[in-house]
XYZ file of C-alpha atoms in Angstrom:
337
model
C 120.647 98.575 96.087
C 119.754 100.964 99.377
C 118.330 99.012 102.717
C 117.293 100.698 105.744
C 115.065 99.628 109.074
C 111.704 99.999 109.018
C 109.342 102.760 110.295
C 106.364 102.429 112.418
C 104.699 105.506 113.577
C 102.643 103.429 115.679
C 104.437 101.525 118.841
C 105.108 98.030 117.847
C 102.865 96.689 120.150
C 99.715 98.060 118.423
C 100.290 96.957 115.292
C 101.359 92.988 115.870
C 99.320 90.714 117.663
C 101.841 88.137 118.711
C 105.212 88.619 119.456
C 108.298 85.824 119.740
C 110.098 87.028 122.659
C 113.763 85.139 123.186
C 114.634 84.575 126.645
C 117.985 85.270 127.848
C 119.535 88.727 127.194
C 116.078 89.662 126.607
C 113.378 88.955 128.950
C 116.198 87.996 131.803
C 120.035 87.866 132.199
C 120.998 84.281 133.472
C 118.980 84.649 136.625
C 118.750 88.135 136.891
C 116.208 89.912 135.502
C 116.754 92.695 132.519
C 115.784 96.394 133.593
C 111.902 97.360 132.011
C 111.333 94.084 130.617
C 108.895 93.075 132.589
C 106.691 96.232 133.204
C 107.180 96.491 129.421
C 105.740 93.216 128.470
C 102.739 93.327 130.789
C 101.934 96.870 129.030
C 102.304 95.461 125.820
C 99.948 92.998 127.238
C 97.582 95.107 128.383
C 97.473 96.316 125.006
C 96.463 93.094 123.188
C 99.707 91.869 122.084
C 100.093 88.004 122.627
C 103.199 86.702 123.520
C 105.472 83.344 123.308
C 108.776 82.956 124.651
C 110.837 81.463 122.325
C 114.084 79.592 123.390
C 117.201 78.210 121.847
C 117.524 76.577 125.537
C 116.425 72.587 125.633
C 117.529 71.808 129.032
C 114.814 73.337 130.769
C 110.630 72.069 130.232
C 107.651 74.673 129.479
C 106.591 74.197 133.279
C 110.285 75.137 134.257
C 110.778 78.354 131.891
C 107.019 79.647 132.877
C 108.041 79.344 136.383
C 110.844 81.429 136.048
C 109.407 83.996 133.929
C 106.582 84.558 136.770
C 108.922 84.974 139.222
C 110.520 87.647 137.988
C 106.937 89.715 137.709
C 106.388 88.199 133.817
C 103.052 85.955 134.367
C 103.622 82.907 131.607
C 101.637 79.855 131.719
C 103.834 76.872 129.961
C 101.785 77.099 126.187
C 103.168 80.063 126.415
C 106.732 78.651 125.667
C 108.249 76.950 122.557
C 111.361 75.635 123.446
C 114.269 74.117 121.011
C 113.343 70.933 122.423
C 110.134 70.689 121.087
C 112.088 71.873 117.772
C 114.382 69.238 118.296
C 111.583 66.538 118.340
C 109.672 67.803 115.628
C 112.511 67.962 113.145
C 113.433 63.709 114.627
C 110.022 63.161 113.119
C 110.408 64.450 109.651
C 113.353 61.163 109.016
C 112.192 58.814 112.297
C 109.087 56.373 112.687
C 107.752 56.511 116.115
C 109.414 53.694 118.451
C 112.677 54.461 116.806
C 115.515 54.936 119.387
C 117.271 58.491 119.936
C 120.366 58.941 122.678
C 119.596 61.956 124.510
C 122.550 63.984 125.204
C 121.070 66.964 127.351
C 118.620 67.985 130.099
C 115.311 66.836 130.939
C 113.449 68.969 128.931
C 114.883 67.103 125.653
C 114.438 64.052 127.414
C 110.834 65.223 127.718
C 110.370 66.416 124.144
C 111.781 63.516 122.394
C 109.793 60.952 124.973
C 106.472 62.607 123.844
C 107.248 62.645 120.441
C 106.923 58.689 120.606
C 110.486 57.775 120.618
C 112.184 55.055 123.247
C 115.539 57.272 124.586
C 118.483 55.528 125.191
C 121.456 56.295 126.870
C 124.455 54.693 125.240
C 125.733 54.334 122.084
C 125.923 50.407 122.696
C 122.244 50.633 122.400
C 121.857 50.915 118.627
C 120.157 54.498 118.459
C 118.866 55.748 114.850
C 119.398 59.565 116.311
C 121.608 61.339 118.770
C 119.051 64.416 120.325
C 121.828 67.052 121.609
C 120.905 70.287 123.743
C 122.496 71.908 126.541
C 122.566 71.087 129.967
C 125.024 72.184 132.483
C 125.519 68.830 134.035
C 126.529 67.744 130.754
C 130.323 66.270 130.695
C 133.209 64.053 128.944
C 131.430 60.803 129.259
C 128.408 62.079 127.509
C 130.093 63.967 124.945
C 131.496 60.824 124.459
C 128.417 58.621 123.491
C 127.423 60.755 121.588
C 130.602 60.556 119.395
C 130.676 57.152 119.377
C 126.481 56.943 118.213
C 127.495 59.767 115.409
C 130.384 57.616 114.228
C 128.266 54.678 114.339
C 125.852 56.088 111.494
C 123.167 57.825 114.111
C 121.666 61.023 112.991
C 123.291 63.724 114.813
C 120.457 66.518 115.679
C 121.421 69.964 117.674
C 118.863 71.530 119.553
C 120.492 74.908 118.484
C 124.138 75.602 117.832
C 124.535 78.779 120.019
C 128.243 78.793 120.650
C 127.759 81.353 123.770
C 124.887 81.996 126.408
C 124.717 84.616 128.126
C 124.434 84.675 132.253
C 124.789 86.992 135.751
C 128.530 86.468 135.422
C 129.135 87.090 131.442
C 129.065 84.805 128.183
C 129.587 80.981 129.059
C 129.919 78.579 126.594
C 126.832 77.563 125.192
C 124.925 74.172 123.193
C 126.971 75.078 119.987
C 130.345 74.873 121.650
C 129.422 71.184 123.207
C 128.566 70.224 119.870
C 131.098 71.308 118.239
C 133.153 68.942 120.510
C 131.177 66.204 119.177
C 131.657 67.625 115.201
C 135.790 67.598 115.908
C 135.531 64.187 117.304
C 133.831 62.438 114.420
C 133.878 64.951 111.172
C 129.793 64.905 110.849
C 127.691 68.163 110.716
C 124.597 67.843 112.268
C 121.035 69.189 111.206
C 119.970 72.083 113.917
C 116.125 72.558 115.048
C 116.764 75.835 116.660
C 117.164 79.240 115.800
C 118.424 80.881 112.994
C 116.207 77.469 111.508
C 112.977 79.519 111.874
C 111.260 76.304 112.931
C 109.900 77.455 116.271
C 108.837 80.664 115.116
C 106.597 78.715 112.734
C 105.249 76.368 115.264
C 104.853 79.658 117.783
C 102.534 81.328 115.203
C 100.597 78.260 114.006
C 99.740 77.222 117.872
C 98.602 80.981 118.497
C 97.056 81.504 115.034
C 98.933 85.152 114.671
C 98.554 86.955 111.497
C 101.385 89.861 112.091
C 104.086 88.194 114.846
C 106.941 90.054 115.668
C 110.368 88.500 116.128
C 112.369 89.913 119.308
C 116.152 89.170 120.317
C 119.046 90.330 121.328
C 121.519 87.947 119.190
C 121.640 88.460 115.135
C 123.073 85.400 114.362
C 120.331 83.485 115.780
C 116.855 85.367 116.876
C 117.521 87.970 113.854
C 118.589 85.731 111.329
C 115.619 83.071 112.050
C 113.346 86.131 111.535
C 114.971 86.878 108.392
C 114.928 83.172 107.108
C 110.804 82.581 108.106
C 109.836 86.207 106.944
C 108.951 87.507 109.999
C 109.665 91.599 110.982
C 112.778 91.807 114.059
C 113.089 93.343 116.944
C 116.489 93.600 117.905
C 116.912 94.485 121.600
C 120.442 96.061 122.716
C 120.221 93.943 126.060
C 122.038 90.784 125.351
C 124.542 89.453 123.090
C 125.032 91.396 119.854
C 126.109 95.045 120.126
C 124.699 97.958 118.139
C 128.095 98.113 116.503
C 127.045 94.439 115.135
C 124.068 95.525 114.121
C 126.188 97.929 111.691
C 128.461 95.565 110.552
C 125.442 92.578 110.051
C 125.299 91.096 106.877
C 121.847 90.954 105.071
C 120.415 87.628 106.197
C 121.038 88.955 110.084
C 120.155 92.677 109.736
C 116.932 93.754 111.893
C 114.010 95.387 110.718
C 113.578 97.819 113.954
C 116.400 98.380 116.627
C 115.598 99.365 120.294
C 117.479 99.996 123.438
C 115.154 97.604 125.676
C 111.520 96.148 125.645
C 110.699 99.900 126.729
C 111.023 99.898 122.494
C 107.813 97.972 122.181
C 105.517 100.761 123.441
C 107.297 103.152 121.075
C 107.037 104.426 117.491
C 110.251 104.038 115.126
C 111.025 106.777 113.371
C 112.638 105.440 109.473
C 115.742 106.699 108.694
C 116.227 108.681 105.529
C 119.237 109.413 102.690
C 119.991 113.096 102.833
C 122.792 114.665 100.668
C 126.336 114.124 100.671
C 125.703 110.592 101.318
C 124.355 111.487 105.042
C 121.794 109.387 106.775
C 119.072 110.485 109.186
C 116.973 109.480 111.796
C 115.259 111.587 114.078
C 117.710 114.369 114.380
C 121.037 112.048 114.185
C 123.221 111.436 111.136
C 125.578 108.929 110.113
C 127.786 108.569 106.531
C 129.710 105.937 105.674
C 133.423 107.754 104.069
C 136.412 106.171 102.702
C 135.376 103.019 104.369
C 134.693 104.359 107.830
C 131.795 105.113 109.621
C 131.509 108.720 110.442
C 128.868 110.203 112.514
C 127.277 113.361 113.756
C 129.105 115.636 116.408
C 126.541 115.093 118.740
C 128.814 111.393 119.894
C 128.179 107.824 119.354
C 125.571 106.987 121.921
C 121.738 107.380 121.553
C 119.172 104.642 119.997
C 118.599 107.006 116.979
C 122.094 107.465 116.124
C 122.181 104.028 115.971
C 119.486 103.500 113.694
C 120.895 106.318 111.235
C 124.495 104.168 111.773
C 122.862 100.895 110.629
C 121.392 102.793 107.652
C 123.965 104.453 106.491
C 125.856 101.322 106.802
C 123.562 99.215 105.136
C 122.874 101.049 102.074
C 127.001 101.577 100.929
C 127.532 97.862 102.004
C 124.914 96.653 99.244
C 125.713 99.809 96.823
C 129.335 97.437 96.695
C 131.032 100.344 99.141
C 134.163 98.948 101.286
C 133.389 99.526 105.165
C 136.404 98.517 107.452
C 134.970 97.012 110.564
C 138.405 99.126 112.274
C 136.132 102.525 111.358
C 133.555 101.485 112.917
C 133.220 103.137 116.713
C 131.459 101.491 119.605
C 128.103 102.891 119.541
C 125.821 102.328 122.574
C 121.840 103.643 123.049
């Protein structure tokens, strides 16, 4: 079995009409914003493409996020946001009656999410609560960690917003919701159930609110934006701006592999050419080759960097992977586009 990216001669942004942007190491980096993303999107605007910015991040509210995002030249209005804390409440009400009592462990926005949702928050464990509601927030500490141990050992339903272990900011990767609950998981041996991305959850509720027949998944990490594409169906978008490299792009399993790859959001106004197989086990795209021999990845003599190269990389890649070929993640260069 062969797999390869997809091919649009056609930029992306004339042939979806809604696309799922993720938020940081994609639209901004912590609070600084990402080069072209913004002049990008409001082209791919002006083109008829609808967007929602969709975030893995509970501590911040719709208001808050759309705020941001026009301040750094990317108009939003909040129903323009789906956050993991509006995941977060949604998936409380598929096992919770209204009136039920949830300990909120995170910011505001959860706090917000979960209170409109009909439930009464609490903030100790003392309180009896049916559900512990966990998302990041960067005032978060010991004590609150703590609660929530002792509610999850008590028999509450444990519920992650998302489980990113890392997020990405100004300075670098900091740890992220997935590494606070994993304190919680080593404290009291119980997995909890996760509302945001790779669940595809929000993606759904993006597309049903906007009423989108072709949406288009964009991120910049595989394990979560790509991966929730993968498990709702929906086409990806990986952008090279954030998190996961183009060298994990090569080495990504099936349920994380993107269907188009792009240096930046300047990729949305762009056709894709599809790689192809060419002999001797060579793969093409666009004028760049890559082969996968003796469990390394070998390339063209042209060097390792270029979006194209990339593209043939991840093909080549791909296709001896599921043929049941070894690849060595040692022969596997740093690749950049």
């Amino acid at each position: 079995m062969s797999a390869s990216l997809l091919g649009s001669d056609r930029p992306l942004a004339d042939v979806h009409d809604l696309a799922l942007v993720d938020l940081d190491g994609v639209a901004y980096q912590g609070r600084l914003p990402i080069a072209h993303a913004a002049a990008s999107l409001g082209e791919a605007r002006t083109r008829g493409l609808r967007l929602v910015f969709v975030t893995n991040n509970a501590s911040r509210e719709p208001e808050e996020v759309a705020s941001r995002l026009t301040g750094l030249d990317i108009p939003t209005d909040p129903d323009e946001v789906m956050t993991a804390a509006q995941a977060c409440a949604n998936l409380l009400r598929t096992r919770l009656e209204p009136g039920a009592k949830v300990l909120v462990v995170g910011g505001k926005g959860l706090t917000t999410a979960v209170t409109e949702a009909g439930y009464e928050v609490v903030t100790s464990a003392e309180d009896g609560p049916n559900a512990v509601a966990q998302g990041y927030s960067p005032e978060l500490a010991w004590p609150d960690l703590a609660e929530a141990a002792y509610a999850v050992a008590g028999g509450a339903w444990h519920v992650a917003s998302n489980r990113d272990l890392s997020l990405p900011t100004e300075r670098g990767l900091a740890p992220g919701n997935g590494a606070l609950v994993a304190a919680v998981v080593a404290a009291t041996g119980v997995d909890p159930d996760s509302a945001g991305k790779p669940e595809p959850t929000m993606y759904r509720m993006a597309v049903e609110r906007v009423g989108a027949r072709r949406p288009l998944v964009i991120g910049d990490r595989l394990d979560t934006d790509l991966a929730g594409a993968r498990a709702g169906g929906y086409p990806g978008l990986h952008v090279l701006t954030g998190v996961s490299s183009a060298r994990d792009a090569v080495l990504a399993g099936p349920g994380m592999r993107p269907d188009y790859l792009g240096a930046d959001l300047r990729s949305l106004l762009e056709p894709h050419p599809a790689p192809s197989e060419a002999e001797d086990g060579w793969w093409r795209c666009a004028g760049r080759s890559a082969r996968v021999v003796d469990g390394s990845l070998e390339l063209d003599g042209e060097g390792p960097a270029g979006i194209d190269v990339v593209r043939a990389a991840c093909a080549a890649a791909w296709s001896a992977v599921d043929d049941g070929a070894l690849l060595d993640p040692a022969g596997v260069p740093e690749l950049t586009a």
